[in-house]
Coordinates of C-alpha atoms (C1' of nucleotides) in Angstrom, one line a residue:
Chain A
M256 CA -12.2 1.2 -0.6
I257 CA -14.4 1.1 -2.5
D258 CA -14.6 0.5 -6.9
I259 CA -15.5 4.1 -7.3
A260 CA -16.6 2.2 -11.5
L261 CA -19.6 1.3 -8.7
I262 CA -20.5 4.5 -7.5
R263 CA -19.7 5.6 -11.5
E264 CA -22.2 3.4 -12.6
K265 CA -24.9 2.7 -9.8
P266 CA -25.1 5.5 -7.6
E267 CA -28.1 3.9 -6.1
W268 CA -27.6 0.9 -5.4
V269 CA -24.6 2.0 -3.5
K270 CA -26.5 4.7 -1.2
E271 CA -29.0 1.4 -0.1
Q272 CA -25.7 -0.4 0.5
L273 CA -24.5 2.9 2.8
Q274 CA -28.5 2.5 3.8
K275 CA -28.0 -1.0 5.0
L276 CA -24.5 -0.6 7.1
N277 CA -25.6 2.3 9.5
D278 CA -23.1 4.8 8.3
A279 CA -26.2 7.5 7.1
A280 CA -23.8 10.7 6.9
A281 CA -21.4 9.0 3.5
I282 CA -24.8 9.0 1.8
P283 CA -24.5 12.3 0.9
R284 CA -21.0 11.2 -0.2
I285 CA -21.5 9.5 -3.1
D286 CA -23.1 12.2 -5.5
A287 CA -20.2 14.5 -4.4
I288 CA -18.0 11.7 -5.6
G289 CA -19.5 11.1 -9.0
R290 CA -19.3 15.0 -10.0
L291 CA -16.1 15.5 -8.6
D292 CA -15.2 11.7 -10.5
Q293 CA -16.8 13.4 -13.9
Q294 CA -14.7 17.3 -13.6
R295 CA -12.4 15.3 -12.8
R296 CA -12.3 13.2 -16.1
E297 CA -13.3 15.8 -18.4
L298 CA -10.0 17.8 -17.3
L299 CA -8.1 15.5 -17.6
A300 CA -9.5 14.9 -21.6
E301 CA -9.3 18.5 -22.2
G302 CA -5.7 19.0 -21.0
E303 CA -4.1 15.7 -22.2
R304 CA -5.4 16.5 -25.5
I305 CA -3.2 19.9 -25.3
Q306 CA -0.1 17.9 -23.5
A307 CA -0.4 15.6 -26.4
N308 CA 0.5 18.1 -29.9
R309 CA 2.3 20.5 -26.6
N310 CA 5.2 17.7 -26.7
K311 CA 5.1 17.7 -30.6
L312 CA 5.6 20.6 -31.4
N313 CA 8.8 20.7 -28.4
K314 CA 10.4 18.3 -30.3
S315 CA 9.3 20.0 -34.1
V316 CA 10.9 23.1 -32.6
G317 CA 13.7 21.9 -31.2
R318 CA 14.1 20.7 -35.0
L319 CA 13.8 23.3 -36.8
R320 CA 16.1 25.5 -34.3
G321 CA 19.0 23.2 -34.9
D322 CA 17.9 22.6 -38.9
K323 CA 21.6 22.6 -41.2
K324 CA 19.1 22.6 -44.0
L325 CA 16.9 25.9 -43.4
D326 CA 18.5 29.3 -43.5
D327 CA 17.6 31.9 -41.1
A328 CA 15.3 33.2 -43.5
A329 CA 13.1 30.5 -44.0
R330 CA 13.5 29.3 -40.3
L331 CA 11.8 33.3 -39.5
A332 CA 8.9 32.7 -42.0
V333 CA 8.1 29.1 -40.4
A334 CA 8.6 30.5 -36.8
A335 CA 6.0 33.3 -37.3
S336 CA 3.9 31.1 -39.4
A337 CA 3.5 28.6 -36.2
A338 CA 3.2 30.7 -33.5
A339 CA 0.7 32.5 -35.5
A340 CA -1.5 29.6 -35.8
I341 CA -1.0 28.1 -32.2
E342 CA -1.9 32.0 -31.8
S343 CA -5.2 31.5 -33.4
G344 CA -5.7 27.9 -31.7
D345 CA -4.6 25.8 -34.9
L346 CA -2.4 23.5 -32.6
D347 CA -2.5 20.4 -36.5
G348 CA -1.8 23.4 -38.5
A349 CA 1.1 25.0 -36.3
L350 CA 2.0 20.6 -36.3
A351 CA 2.0 20.9 -40.1
L352 CA 4.3 23.7 -41.1
L353 CA 7.0 23.0 -38.2
T354 CA 7.4 20.1 -38.8
G355 CA 7.7 21.2 -42.7
A356 CA 4.3 19.7 -44.6
T357 CA 3.1 22.2 -45.8
P358 CA 4.3 25.6 -45.9
P359 CA 4.8 29.3 -44.8
N360 CA 2.0 31.4 -45.1
G361 CA 4.6 33.8 -46.5
G362 CA 3.6 36.8 -43.4
A363 CA 7.0 38.8 -42.8
P364 CA 9.4 37.1 -41.3
A365 CA 10.2 39.0 -38.7
A366 CA 13.6 38.8 -36.6
D367 CA 12.0 38.1 -33.9
A368 CA 9.5 35.2 -34.8
L369 CA 11.7 32.5 -32.4
D370 CA 11.0 34.0 -29.5
R371 CA 7.1 35.0 -30.8
L372 CA 6.8 31.0 -31.3
S373 CA 8.5 29.8 -27.8
G374 CA 6.0 32.1 -26.5
A375 CA 3.1 31.0 -27.7
L376 CA 4.2 27.2 -26.5
G377 CA 5.1 29.2 -23.4
E378 CA 1.5 30.4 -23.7
L379 CA 0.0 27.2 -24.3
A380 CA 2.3 25.3 -21.0
N381 CA 0.7 28.1 -19.2
R382 CA -2.9 26.3 -20.0
V383 CA -1.9 23.1 -19.6
E384 CA -0.7 23.6 -15.7
A385 CA -3.5 25.5 -15.0
I386 CA -5.8 22.4 -15.7
N387 CA -3.5 19.9 -13.8
G388 CA -4.0 22.1 -11.3
E389 CA -7.3 21.8 -11.7
V390 CA -7.3 17.9 -11.5
K391 CA -5.2 17.9 -8.1
T392 CA -7.5 20.0 -7.0
V393 CA -11.0 18.1 -8.1
E394 CA -8.6 14.8 -7.1
S395 CA -7.7 15.4 -3.6
Q396 CA -11.0 16.2 -3.1
L397 CA -11.8 12.7 -4.9
D398 CA -9.8 10.8 -2.4
D399 CA -10.8 12.7 0.1
E400 CA -13.8 11.4 0.4
M401 CA -13.8 7.5 -1.1
L402 CA -11.9 8.1 2.0
W403 CA -15.0 8.5 4.5
I404 CA -16.7 5.7 1.9
P405 CA -17.0 2.5 4.3
N406 CA -17.2 -0.9 2.4
L407 CA -20.4 -2.1 1.3
P408 CA -21.8 -5.1 2.7
H409 CA -21.0 -8.5 1.1
E410 CA -24.5 -10.5 -0.1
S411 CA -24.8 -12.8 2.6
V412 CA -24.3 -10.8 5.7
P413 CA -28.0 -10.7 8.0
V414 CA -29.5 -7.3 7.0
F415 CA -31.0 -5.6 10.8
P416 CA -29.6 -2.2 12.0
S417 CA -27.9 -2.5 15.0
E418 CA -25.5 -4.8 17.0
E419 CA -28.8 -6.0 18.8
D420 CA -29.6 -8.3 15.7
N421 CA -26.4 -9.2 15.4
I422 CA -27.6 -13.3 14.7
A423 CA -25.9 -15.6 18.0
W424 CA -24.8 -19.4 17.4
E425 CA -25.8 -22.4 19.5
P426 CA -23.6 -21.8 22.3
E427 CA -20.8 -24.3 22.2
G428 CA -18.4 -26.0 25.1
E429 CA -19.6 -26.6 28.7
F430 CA -21.3 -24.6 30.9
R431 CA -19.8 -25.1 33.8
A432 CA -22.0 -25.7 37.4
F433 CA -21.4 -23.9 40.1
D434 CA -21.7 -24.7 43.0
F435 CA -20.8 -21.5 44.4
E436 CA -21.9 -17.9 43.8
P437 CA -18.7 -17.2 41.0
K438 CA -17.4 -14.1 40.4
P439 CA -15.6 -11.5 38.8
H440 CA -12.5 -10.8 37.3
W441 CA -12.1 -8.1 39.0
E442 CA -12.5 -9.2 42.3
L443 CA -11.1 -12.5 42.3
G444 CA -7.7 -10.6 39.9
P445 CA -7.1 -8.7 43.5
A446 CA -7.4 -11.3 45.3
L447 CA -5.3 -13.7 43.8
N448 CA -2.5 -10.7 43.8
L449 CA -3.1 -11.2 39.8
I450 CA -4.3 -7.9 38.9
D451 CA -3.8 -4.4 41.3
F452 CA -5.9 -1.8 39.4
E453 CA -4.9 0.8 42.3
R454 CA -1.3 1.1 41.0
G455 CA -1.9 0.5 38.0
V456 CA -3.9 3.7 37.8
K457 CA -1.5 5.1 39.9
I458 CA 1.6 4.4 37.5
A459 CA 0.0 5.1 34.1
G460 CA -3.5 6.9 35.2
S461 CA -7.5 5.4 34.1
R462 CA -7.8 2.7 33.8
G463 CA -4.1 1.5 34.0
Y464 CA -3.5 -2.5 35.4
V465 CA -0.7 -3.8 35.8
L466 CA -0.7 -7.9 35.8
R467 CA 0.9 -9.4 39.0
G468 CA 3.5 -13.2 39.4
D469 CA 1.6 -15.4 38.3
G470 CA -1.3 -12.7 36.7
A471 CA 1.8 -12.6 34.4
R472 CA 3.0 -14.9 34.0
L473 CA -1.0 -16.3 33.1
Q474 CA -0.5 -14.5 30.3
R475 CA 2.6 -14.4 28.4
S476 CA 2.2 -18.3 28.8
L477 CA -2.1 -17.3 27.1
I478 CA 0.4 -16.1 24.1
A479 CA 2.9 -17.8 24.2
F480 CA -0.2 -21.0 23.6
L481 CA -2.0 -18.8 20.6
L482 CA 0.9 -18.0 18.8
D483 CA 1.5 -22.0 18.5
M484 CA -1.8 -22.3 17.4
A485 CA -1.4 -20.6 15.2
R486 CA 1.9 -21.2 13.4
A487 CA 0.7 -25.3 14.0
K488 CA -1.9 -24.0 10.7
G489 CA 0.6 -22.7 8.9
F490 CA 0.8 -19.7 10.1
T491 CA 4.4 -17.5 10.1
E492 CA 4.7 -15.5 13.0
F493 CA 6.4 -12.0 12.9
Y494 CA 8.2 -9.1 15.3
L495 CA 5.9 -5.6 14.5
P496 CA 7.0 -2.0 14.9
Y497 CA 4.7 -0.5 17.4
M498 CA 4.8 2.5 15.9
V499 CA 3.4 2.7 12.0
R500 CA 3.1 5.8 9.8
D501 CA 0.4 6.8 9.1
D502 CA -0.7 5.7 5.4
S503 CA 0.0 2.8 6.9
L504 CA -3.8 3.8 8.5
I505 CA -5.3 4.7 5.9
G506 CA -3.9 1.3 4.5
A507 CA -5.7 -0.1 6.9
G508 CA -9.5 1.7 7.2
Q509 CA -8.3 3.3 10.4
F510 CA -7.6 6.4 9.7
P511 CA -8.9 9.4 8.5
K512 CA -12.2 8.2 10.0
F513 CA -10.6 7.0 13.2
R514 CA -8.0 8.9 14.1
D515 CA -9.0 10.4 17.2
V516 CA -8.7 6.1 19.1
V517 CA -5.4 6.6 18.6
Y518 CA -2.3 7.6 20.2
H519 CA 0.4 10.3 18.6
D520 CA 3.6 11.2 19.1
A521 CA 3.6 14.9 17.2
D522 CA 7.2 15.7 17.4
A523 CA 8.6 11.9 15.0
D524 CA 4.3 12.0 13.8
V525 CA 4.3 8.2 14.2
Y526 CA 1.0 6.9 16.0
M527 CA 1.5 3.5 18.3
L528 CA -0.1 0.4 16.9
P529 CA -3.9 -0.2 17.7
T530 CA -4.0 -3.7 15.9
A531 CA -1.8 -5.6 15.0
E532 CA -4.5 -5.9 11.5
V533 CA -2.8 -2.3 10.9
A534 CA 1.0 -3.0 10.9
L535 CA 0.1 -6.8 8.3
T536 CA -1.9 -4.4 5.6
S537 CA 1.2 -3.0 5.4
M538 CA 3.9 -5.9 4.8
H539 CA 2.9 -5.2 1.7
R540 CA 2.4 -1.8 0.4
D541 CA 2.0 -1.5 -3.1
E542 CA 3.8 -5.0 -3.7
I543 CA 2.0 -7.6 -6.8
F544 CA 2.1 -10.6 -5.8
D545 CA 2.5 -13.8 -8.3
A546 CA -0.7 -16.1 -8.2
A547 CA 1.0 -18.1 -6.9
Q548 CA 2.0 -17.4 -3.6
L549 CA -1.6 -16.8 -3.0
P550 CA -3.0 -17.5 -0.2
I551 CA 0.3 -16.4 2.7
Y552 CA -1.1 -16.8 6.0
Y553 CA 0.8 -14.2 9.0
V554 CA 0.3 -14.1 12.7
A555 CA 1.4 -11.7 15.3
H556 CA 1.7 -10.8 19.2
T557 CA 1.5 -6.7 19.4
P558 CA 0.1 -4.8 22.5
C559 CA -2.5 -2.4 21.2
F560 CA -3.0 1.0 21.9
R561 CA -6.5 2.3 21.7
R562 CA -7.2 6.3 23.0
E563 CA -11.4 6.0 21.9
K564 CA -13.2 7.6 25.0
L565 CA -14.3 5.3 28.0
S566 CA -17.5 5.9 28.5
A567 CA -17.6 6.2 32.4
G568 CA -20.2 4.1 34.3
R569 CA -19.9 1.2 31.1
D570 CA -17.3 -1.3 31.9
V571 CA -15.6 0.4 33.8
R572 CA -14.9 -2.7 36.4
G573 CA -11.9 -4.8 35.9
I574 CA -10.4 -5.4 32.6
K575 CA -12.4 -5.5 30.0
R576 CA -12.0 -1.7 28.5
V577 CA -8.3 -0.7 28.6
H578 CA -6.3 1.6 26.9
Q579 CA -3.8 -0.7 26.2
F580 CA -4.4 -4.5 25.5
E581 CA -2.1 -7.8 23.8
K582 CA -3.3 -9.7 20.5
V583 CA -2.2 -11.7 19.1
E584 CA -3.8 -11.3 15.3
M585 CA -4.9 -14.1 12.8
Y586 CA -3.4 -12.0 8.5
K587 CA -4.3 -13.3 5.4
F588 CA -3.5 -12.9 1.9
T589 CA -6.1 -14.1 -1.2
T590 CA -7.4 -14.4 -4.9
P591 CA -11.0 -13.0 -4.4
E592 CA -11.9 -16.9 -5.1
T593 CA -10.6 -17.7 -1.8
S594 CA -11.2 -15.6 0.0
Y595 CA -15.0 -16.8 1.6
A596 CA -13.5 -19.9 2.3
E597 CA -10.4 -19.1 4.3
L598 CA -12.8 -16.4 6.6
E599 CA -14.6 -19.5 7.4
A600 CA -11.2 -21.8 7.9
L601 CA -9.8 -18.2 9.8
V602 CA -13.4 -18.5 12.0
E603 CA -12.1 -22.3 12.6
A604 CA -9.0 -21.8 13.6
S605 CA -10.3 -18.8 16.9
S606 CA -12.6 -21.6 17.5
A607 CA -10.0 -24.2 17.6
V608 CA -8.0 -21.9 20.4
C609 CA -11.7 -22.0 22.6
R610 CA -12.2 -25.1 22.3
A611 CA -8.7 -26.2 23.5
L612 CA -9.5 -23.4 26.4
K613 CA -12.3 -25.6 27.1
I614 CA -14.3 -22.1 27.8
P615 CA -18.3 -22.1 26.5
F616 CA -18.3 -19.9 23.3
R617 CA -20.4 -18.6 20.6
R618 CA -20.1 -17.7 17.1
L619 CA -21.8 -13.7 16.3
E620 CA -22.3 -13.3 12.6
I621 CA -22.2 -9.8 12.8
V622 CA -25.5 -7.7 10.5
T623 CA -25.7 -4.9 8.3
G624 CA -25.4 -2.5 11.0
D625 CA -22.8 -3.3 13.2
L626 CA -20.1 -4.4 10.8
G627 CA -17.6 -1.5 10.4
F628 CA -16.2 0.8 8.2
S629 CA -13.5 -2.2 6.7
A630 CA -15.4 -5.2 7.2
S631 CA -17.8 -6.9 3.8
K632 CA -18.6 -9.4 6.6
K633 CA -17.8 -10.2 10.0
Y634 CA -18.2 -12.9 12.9
D635 CA -17.3 -12.1 16.3
L636 CA -16.6 -15.4 18.8
E637 CA -18.2 -14.1 22.7
M638 CA -16.2 -16.8 25.6
W639 CA -19.1 -17.0 28.1
A640 CA -18.0 -14.9 31.6
P641 CA -19.8 -17.0 34.4
G642 CA -18.1 -14.3 37.2
S643 CA -19.9 -11.3 35.2
Q644 CA -22.4 -12.8 33.4
E645 CA -22.1 -11.5 30.1
W646 CA -20.6 -13.2 26.4
L647 CA -17.4 -11.2 25.7
E648 CA -15.9 -10.6 22.5
V649 CA -12.8 -12.5 22.0
S650 CA -12.4 -12.4 18.1
S651 CA -13.2 -10.3 14.9
C652 CA -12.1 -12.7 11.9
S653 CA -14.0 -9.5 8.6
N654 CA -13.3 -10.2 5.1
T655 CA -12.2 -6.8 4.3
E656 CA -12.3 -8.0 -0.1
A657 CA -10.3 -5.6 -1.5
F658 CA -10.8 -2.9 0.0
Q659 CA -7.6 -2.3 3.3
A660 CA -6.0 -3.7 -0.1
R661 CA -7.3 -1.0 -2.4
R662 CA -5.6 1.3 0.4
A663 CA -2.6 -0.1 1.3
N664 CA -2.6 -1.1 -3.5
L665 CA -2.1 -5.5 -2.4
K666 CA -1.8 -6.8 -5.3
Y667 CA -1.5 -10.4 -7.5
R668 CA -0.8 -11.9 -10.6
A669 CA -3.8 -14.1 -11.8
E670 CA -2.2 -16.8 -14.2
G671 CA -2.4 -15.6 -17.6
Q672 CA -4.0 -12.2 -16.5
K673 CA -1.3 -9.3 -18.2
K674 CA -2.7 -7.3 -15.0
P675 CA -2.2 -7.4 -11.7
Q676 CA -5.6 -7.2 -9.5
F677 CA -6.2 -6.5 -5.7
V678 CA -5.7 -9.2 -3.3
H679 CA -8.6 -10.0 -1.2
T680 CA -7.0 -9.2 3.0
L681 CA -8.6 -10.9 6.3
N682 CA -7.9 -10.1 9.4
G683 CA -9.1 -12.1 12.7
S684 CA -7.9 -12.5 16.4
A685 CA -6.5 -15.7 18.1
L686 CA -7.3 -13.8 20.3
G687 CA -8.0 -10.7 22.8
V688 CA -5.6 -11.9 25.5
P689 CA -6.9 -9.5 29.0
R690 CA -10.2 -11.0 28.1
T691 CA -9.1 -14.7 27.4
L692 CA -7.6 -13.8 30.2
I693 CA -10.8 -12.8 31.9
A694 CA -12.8 -16.1 30.8
I695 CA -9.9 -18.2 31.9
L696 CA -10.2 -16.2 35.7
E697 CA -14.0 -16.4 35.4
N698 CA -14.7 -19.8 34.1
Y699 CA -11.8 -21.8 36.4
Q700 CA -12.0 -20.7 39.5
Q701 CA -12.3 -22.7 42.5
A702 CA -14.9 -22.9 45.5
D703 CA -11.7 -22.0 47.9
G704 CA -10.6 -19.5 45.8
S705 CA -8.7 -20.5 44.0
V706 CA -7.7 -20.7 40.3
A707 CA -7.5 -23.6 38.2
V708 CA -4.5 -23.6 35.2
P709 CA -6.8 -24.8 31.4
E710 CA -4.5 -28.0 30.7
V711 CA -3.1 -26.3 27.8
L712 CA -1.6 -24.6 29.2
Q713 CA -0.4 -26.4 31.8
P714 CA 2.8 -26.9 30.1
Y715 CA 4.0 -23.2 29.6
L716 CA 3.2 -22.0 33.5
G717 CA 6.0 -25.3 34.1
G718 CA 3.0 -27.9 34.7
Q719 CA 1.2 -25.6 37.4
T720 CA -2.2 -26.8 37.9
T721 CA -3.7 -24.6 40.2
I722 CA -3.3 -20.5 41.4
R723 CA -3.6 -19.4 44.2
A724 CA -3.1 -16.6 46.4
P725 CA 0.4 -16.0 47.9
E726 CA 0.8 -16.5 51.6
A727 CA -0.4 -14.1 53.4
Chain B
rG224 C1' 24.2 14.1 17.3
rG225 C1' 28.9 15.2 14.4
rA226 C1' 31.3 13.8 9.5
rG227 C1' 30.8 11.8 4.5
rA228 C1' 27.5 9.4 0.1
rG229 C1' 23.7 7.5 -2.6
rG230 C1' 18.6 7.0 -4.1
rU231 C1' 16.9 5.5 -11.8
rG232 C1' 12.8 -1.0 -14.7
rC233 C1' 12.7 -7.3 -11.4
rC234 C1' 18.1 -6.8 -9.8
rG235 C1' 22.5 -4.5 -11.4
rG236 C1' 24.5 -0.6 -13.3
rA237 C1' 25.0 3.9 -17.4
rG238 C1' 23.1 8.4 -19.2
rU239 C1' 26.2 15.3 -23.6
rG240 C1' 19.2 20.4 -21.3
rG241 C1' 15.9 17.6 -27.4
rU242 C1' 14.8 11.7 -30.6
rC243 C1' 15.1 8.8 -23.3
rG244 C1' 10.1 4.6 -19.9
rA245 C1' 15.5 5.7 -20.5
rA246 C1' 22.1 2.1 -23.0
rC247 C1' 24.0 -2.3 -21.1
rG248 C1' 24.2 -7.0 -18.6
rG249 C1' 21.2 -10.5 -15.8
rG250 C1' 16.8 -12.6 -14.4
rC251 C1' 11.8 -14.3 -16.7
rU252 C1' 8.1 -15.4 -21.0
rC253 C1' 7.7 -17.4 -25.8
rG254 C1' 10.5 -19.2 -29.7
rU255 C1' 14.3 -22.2 -32.9
rC256 C1' 18.2 -25.7 -32.5
rU257 C1' 18.6 -30.6 -28.8
rC258 C1' 15.4 -37.1 -28.4
rG259 C1' 16.1 -34.4 -24.0
rA260 C1' 18.2 -30.9 -21.1
rA261 C1' 23.1 -27.4 -21.6
rA262 C1' 24.6 -23.9 -24.7
rA263 C1' 23.5 -21.0 -28.8
rU264 C1' 20.3 -18.0 -30.8
rG265 C1' 15.3 -14.6 -31.6
rA266 C1' 12.0 -11.8 -30.0
rG267 C1' 8.8 -10.2 -25.7
rU268 C1' 9.3 -8.9 -21.0
rG269 C1' 7.2 -1.9 -15.9
rU270 C1' 2.7 0.5 -13.2
rG271 C1' -0.8 4.8 -12.5
rC272 C1' -4.7 6.9 -15.3
rC273 C1' -7.7 8.4 -19.3
rC274 C1' -10.2 7.3 -24.0
rU275 C1' -12.4 3.0 -27.2
rU276 C1' -17.1 -2.0 -27.6
rA277 C1' -12.2 -3.7 -29.6
rC278 C1' -8.0 -3.6 -32.3
rG279 C1' -5.4 0.5 -30.2
rG280 C1' -4.4 5.5 -29.0
rG281 C1' -3.5 9.0 -25.3
rU282 C1' -0.3 10.4 -20.5
rA283 C1' 2.0 10.7 -16.5
rC284 C1' 5.9 8.6 -13.3
rC285 C1' 13.9 7.9 -13.6
rG286 C1' 12.6 9.1 -3.8
rU287 C1' 9.0 13.3 -2.3
rG288 C1' 7.3 18.2 -3.1
rG289 C1' 8.5 23.2 -5.9
rG290 C1' 11.5 26.5 -9.5
rU291 C1' 13.9 27.6 -14.4
rU292 C1' 13.7 26.4 -19.8
rC293 C1' 9.4 26.0 -25.9
rG294 C1' 11.0 22.1 -23.6
rA295 C1' 14.2 18.4 -17.3
rA296 C1' 16.2 11.7 -15.1
rU297 C1' 19.8 15.2 -16.7
rC298 C1' 19.8 22.5 -14.2
rC299 C1' 18.6 24.5 -9.1
rC300 C1' 15.6 24.8 -3.6
rA301 C1' 13.3 22.1 -0.1
rC302 C1' 11.2 17.8 2.5
rC303 C1' 12.5 12.1 3.1
rC304 C1' 15.1 7.6 3.0
rU305 C1' 19.2 4.0 2.8
rC306 C1' 24.5 3.3 3.4
rU307 C1' 28.9 3.9 5.8
rC308 C1' 32.8 5.6 9.9
rC309 C1' 32.4 8.7 14.7
rG310 C1' 29.7 8.9 19.6
rC311 C1' 25.9 7.2 22.4
rC312 C1' 23.1 3.2 24.0
rA313 C1' 19.2 -1.8 25.9

RNA sequence: GGAGAGGUGCCGGAGUGGUCGAACGGGCUCGUCUCGAAAAUGAGUGUGCCCUUACGGGUACCGUGGGUUCGAAUCCCACCCUCUCCGCCA
């Protein structure tokens, strides 16, 4: 969520930002939010004004009823005058009467004066309730609109319309020179009996896949290696729930916009985790940190489940785009002052993993048109896959600034400051597992059809250096 | 799945329908005392929202949502969650 004060104070500027994001659908919402916000505040002011008077009057009535010093006639006289004052809208006058500041004005002290007073106060309660009802309606409309507004880009993000314009940095690492035609992983995997697509589809349907033998072991090793890399950099490792409630998805920015990519168990009303980021964002929901606790670094390996409609004919082969995959995700809670330095460090941490695996990769600076919903600034890392002949996105590192913090109510108290303020949150993959697996297979394949094991993974595979096809 | 207990502030723990944002204790912060510390002692110590340049004022919040009432932490209803015992189970 962005700060509504921005919309209140400079709506045109906000619209310009949305224009850069290519989110034309969000733009008309800004005016709607402006109207709702104003409406809300007007209603609140009116409702609270009456309520403040009502609170005072109610207390005074309690005292009037219990006041031993007044005889019945006097009590009725006060009640009658006060009731008349309330009915005519003079709440201050009524209060003065009830507290004895002004004497009753001598109206007929009817026997039912106390009931009439109660009735008048009840009427006041009804008015407040009616206004509060309107406030509620307006607020829920307002919240709903706000949840659809994407995060705004940081000023350093290059302004271009589409992912075609993302800025690729100079690749790092050595591109291998092959003296044979490198195969894509969808050929290598089955040939080495590491990946079984037919059985996967048999079990799970479209896009199902099975890793087998050294394929499964390689994945397991990779995950352990990735977690160890993060842990060495000070990240605390977590095991997390894979099924989450909708508040968690709203907090991380998945809902309401991306509802259709998340699997849902309607009976239990829980959702399957699309990324660990969702669970990690919610870890400290509704908490207030001390400044001294920040920054906080977390890392977790989880499966990710994505229902996205996988378009026919695109990325259909292999395990590049699937409904279920493993990912190791890093997450940071920081102060606003340090979040951009922390973003650089985060990308560096992911880059270090690519270097350690000795696979050529490059950094992509994401432009405004491709920023997505939650990020203020984002970098992707891509590994080169010589068999598929393409760059594979293996990591995506974002600073969401206070966008998720506002949705999930994540705050901290700055040194010497009374008011808590929102933290900044960052997330980055380290790395996406199937794509890294693809890159390993395709980069480490050898002329005889076998695949060498990256040096850093060998200890995790009991010293094994090569993956070969099993004996026929 | 069966039976029971309970959800109040940073924590523990009170709370006759009106003066309760909430006793009391602990913690924490600032101060006094001290060479310093401990002990003792004084004051303070929630969050959101609205109004206000500011000082400050108002309002809401005692699991959530409804209801009763002039007035609800306190009464009624529904729901959620936690815990204990039994059963089942990796």
